[in-house]
């Protein structure tokens, strides 16, 4: 059995042909993870017993392979998701040893569809970061070049799929945390429309921006995962009641003919030469297939970084107040009064980037500053969103690079927060507008590192977005695996 | 932004106190620098004319989802207590609190 | 000039009322008082990572009822906000409340005062919020019970319209009555489901500006609302007279010592960093929904009072007394239902029952005489089975022992004698014993008739039917 060949379709076909049982497949994945995780740091927790128990239960339900869309498919879950009986650390010391008392809605949906939860993946602490260097445990490494970052914050989930240690995975995207690591690791990653997937059971970073989404090797796999995890959840008042289409079925017969593809030219100015070249080639391919290119303008998106770095820290400063050394998780040792429970537990429990963002948000919400920061940023956010809605009067989807440069080396951007934050410059506006977007690999640079193309759709029109991306993917042809993945 | 981008030490300590974060001296210096940089950067929003924002509708959303008033028992309360760092007699335990309310 | 003539107090009240829902504000845990510690909790109300709030529909409806009861404006769109602060009884590190855009503003209630006057008190706003848990202090440590965390509350903020402790007390009682009528809250201060903080300042009479206000907390019983407010007003006046400056602070009422004590100074004032709760879209309350809630709104005190006047023919005063609480009004209607005589029922309830309850300091819900039993007693008097006077004795006995009228009358042989053949011998006996009076009557002193009736009643220990005795006496004397 060759793990590197597995897509969801291929796994299901294997079960139908009785090539392997769920337990056999799960064991192969567990063995591969055990062998590779030291090199890649993709997983924070892999519990053999919990995995094999799920697989064994499926062994006795083999006939259900025709009913359950993800029967026996090993899926990795970012460690800021709660899965009952698994730890959920969010990559933070402050939640070390925290055992989930319940399961996130989207993971419940995966389980009901027959998926095997294979492990919990590494991330930047509380999903705050663009490199997975901020994990309190160890950094995740890029399977294409382990001296480079995976991107973040869902670096572990991206690395796991790129290295064939899971067929698919889930991540969360607040400002680019799915798309950017998908791009750096050479796989497909989708951030759905805000409200498409329930956030219940996802450890909150910035509530008005957080969204769950899938990683896969192909657009087809991402579509299959999306249709399982999407839908209204009575436990999430911000989840949408919009009908969930059969995204994967809709891909059949996709065409780019007469699809109006929007490009914001001024956005391409700061982009690396190689990234730009790869982007232009991808656009040519789409034109060849019948797409019509439309010039669009997103004038307020240049303020996305500032807007995001006010809104997200404000919400985070409040969301992370619950880690107080009293109700759950870590309490500093030797604390004998209430103030030291708070100050020491939080001071020692949170890492540097998390503390920076908590303080940013605390400052921006404090008396006298609210209107100038949070109030102003929310106004700009509306304008950013309005630009997109205006652009969509003339086009059906928008393409732009997923990030301006390829995977950087460890520590390269760690010193200057703004420099690190600019790696998300192309994904932030989309998050602020609540739009769906996915990153599809579109080439390799001269160092053999993946480059990604970001497709952005209209609210709740993932179906159309996936069709366009799927068709592009077909035109592009097979995308290679990282060199070391040969198992 | 009305706040100066150059935060002084006292500003950093005040924010850390509000956020209940103990910082050592090196951290105070680090955050004074980093917070200062980010706040300096985000000042650019001052230039943005946002009068039109009031007329922009929010992301199309369903009406707020409301829950029927029905009691549902959560059966695994031990799991909740177990995750607390300290418990006593089925309670969450903290050092003595000087009552404020 | 006395100090109270020289100064005027300005009082505003903030009332927190727990709502009578089955479940909590944002999760499915049961909202009930008195369960064993930490048994009514779930991932949501303990603030587990990843959990989200979902608004309880009925809590909103109860809030709207409260708004209707105080004739306030209800906003079609309101916004939940987070109030951020750290405290062990607050597991999320923030309380979900409403801040800039509450669901209800500009209400008012009318209060009655001891001198017979009435006064309108403005209500600034009502907003929704969730309750915190409880910190239990155990000497060397504090332990936290989260059963109460997330229980739905409304906070009702009055205008600074009150000027005396009496007004504050009456406002609080009237508000409670209204909310209890509307089935919004239990309104039990002792159980903590109805809580009151008072903002109190004093200023020289005639001055327009308010003085520096002090927030007074821990007023947790109706028994000492006036006393606490009075004390604080007095304390401030004395302080000013003594040359002190009042500082803005929070004080707590110490009901054991009957004094207010400093809890915190203004410098400790929190910076709550309010911002709109991103996990909840703005709350929409449509006119249609308000209409439905209005249709199901229980009858409110003033509606009930006018109905009592018009359909029972009661005086304004009687109707007012009988509608002072919904329980009392229900009791009264229970009596009328059975005995069908509203005026008589009103007299019995007001004079006998309330008189006795007040004497022993009990509330109508604690009455040992049920409405049905009181109605039975009244019916016996009306049918002549017992006399009115004996009726009152029987009532005393019922109140003391909780026995039924029937059994008391039976056991003590109090049944009225209405059999002429039983009464005639008694009348004859009285006539024989008083020949002089008989002669006098026959000589034309007809007023002596009353004397004979009285003697017969005395002879029968009041059990004789007085009308019948009258007839028999007349018949035998005239024969």
CSV table of C-alpha atoms in Angstrom, one decimal, chain A residues 82 95 98-99 101-102 194 198-204 207-208 234-238 314-315 317-324 326-328 338 342 346 361-363 365-367 370-371 374, chain C residues 26 42-55 81-94 100 135 140 144 146 270-281:
chain,number,residue,atom,x,y,z
A,82,UNK,CA,-11.9,19.7,20.4
A,95,UNK,CA,-3.7,24.2,27.7
A,98,UNK,CA,-6.4,19.7,28.6
A,99,UNK,CA,-8.7,16.8,27.6
A,101,UNK,CA,-15.0,17.2,27.3
A,102,UNK,CA,-16.9,17.3,24.0
A,194,UNK,CA,-17.7,32.9,7.3
A,198,UNK,CA,-19.8,25.7,12.5
A,199,UNK,CA,-17.1,27.1,14.8
A,200,UNK,CA,-18.5,25.2,17.8
A,201,UNK,CA,-15.6,23.3,19.3
A,202,UNK,CA,-12.8,25.4,17.6
A,203,UNK,CA,-10.7,27.2,20.2
A,204,UNK,CA,-11.5,30.8,19.4
A,207,UNK,CA,-14.5,35.1,16.5
A,208,UNK,CA,-15.6,37.4,13.6
A,234,UNK,CA,-27.7,25.1,16.5
A,235,UNK,CA,-24.7,25.5,18.8
A,236,UNK,CA,-23.2,28.3,16.6
A,237,UNK,CA,-25.5,31.3,16.3
A,238,UNK,CA,-23.3,32.6,13.5
A,314,UNK,CA,-9.1,42.9,20.2
A,315,UNK,CA,-11.3,39.8,19.9
A,317,UNK,CA,-7.7,39.5,24.1
A,318,UNK,CA,-11.2,38.7,25.2
A,319,UNK,CA,-11.4,35.2,23.9
A,320,UNK,CA,-8.2,34.3,25.7
A,321,UNK,CA,-9.3,35.7,29.0
A,322,UNK,CA,-10.8,32.3,30.0
A,323,UNK,CA,-7.3,30.9,30.4
A,324,UNK,CA,-7.0,32.2,33.9
A,326,UNK,CA,-8.8,28.6,37.6
A,327,UNK,CA,-11.3,27.0,35.3
A,328,UNK,CA,-9.2,24.9,33.0
A,338,UNK,CA,-5.6,35.4,43.4
A,342,UNK,CA,-3.8,35.2,37.2
A,346,UNK,CA,-1.0,33.7,32.1
A,361,UNK,CA,-6.1,44.1,21.8
A,362,UNK,CA,-6.3,45.1,25.5
A,363,UNK,CA,-4.8,48.4,24.6
A,365,UNK,CA,-10.2,48.2,23.6
A,366,UNK,CA,-9.3,50.2,26.7
A,367,UNK,CA,-11.0,53.3,27.8
A,370,UNK,CA,-12.0,52.0,21.4
A,371,UNK,CA,-13.4,54.4,18.8
A,374,UNK,CA,-11.8,48.9,17.1
C,26,UNK,CA,-26.9,30.9,26.5
C,42,UNK,CA,-21.9,22.4,30.9
C,43,UNK,CA,-19.0,23.2,28.5
C,44,UNK,CA,-20.7,26.5,27.5
C,45,UNK,CA,-21.4,28.1,30.9
C,46,UNK,CA,-18.1,26.9,32.3
C,47,UNK,CA,-16.3,28.7,29.4
C,48,UNK,CA,-14.7,25.6,28.0
C,49,UNK,CA,-12.5,26.4,24.9
C,50,UNK,CA,-14.4,26.4,21.7
C,51,UNK,CA,-17.9,26.9,23.1
C,52,UNK,CA,-20.3,29.5,21.8
C,53,UNK,CA,-23.4,31.2,23.2
C,54,UNK,CA,-26.9,30.8,21.7
C,55,UNK,CA,-29.7,33.1,23.0
C,81,UNK,CA,-21.5,43.1,24.2
C,82,UNK,CA,-18.7,41.6,26.2
C,83,UNK,CA,-17.9,43.1,29.5
C,84,UNK,CA,-14.3,42.0,30.2
C,85,UNK,CA,-13.0,41.5,33.7
C,86,UNK,CA,-11.3,38.8,35.7
C,87,UNK,CA,-13.0,37.1,38.6
C,88,UNK,CA,-13.2,33.5,39.8
C,89,UNK,CA,-17.0,33.4,39.4
C,90,UNK,CA,-16.7,34.5,35.8
C,91,UNK,CA,-15.3,31.5,33.8
C,92,UNK,CA,-15.0,33.1,30.4
C,93,UNK,CA,-13.2,36.2,31.7
C,94,UNK,CA,-16.1,38.3,30.3
C,100,UNK,CA,-24.5,50.7,23.9
C,135,UNK,CA,-17.5,32.5,45.2
C,140,UNK,CA,-8.1,30.0,53.9
C,144,UNK,CA,-16.4,28.5,43.1
C,146,UNK,CA,-20.9,27.7,38.7
C,270,UNK,CA,-12.6,48.7,36.2
C,271,UNK,CA,-11.8,49.3,32.5
C,272,UNK,CA,-14.3,46.8,31.2
C,273,UNK,CA,-13.3,47.1,27.5
C,274,UNK,CA,-16.8,46.6,26.2
C,275,UNK,CA,-17.1,45.5,22.6
C,276,UNK,CA,-19.9,43.9,20.5
C,277,UNK,CA,-20.1,40.1,21.2
C,278,UNK,CA,-18.8,38.7,17.9
C,279,UNK,CA,-20.4,35.3,18.6
C,280,UNK,CA,-23.9,36.7,18.4
C,281,UNK,CA,-25.5,38.7,15.6
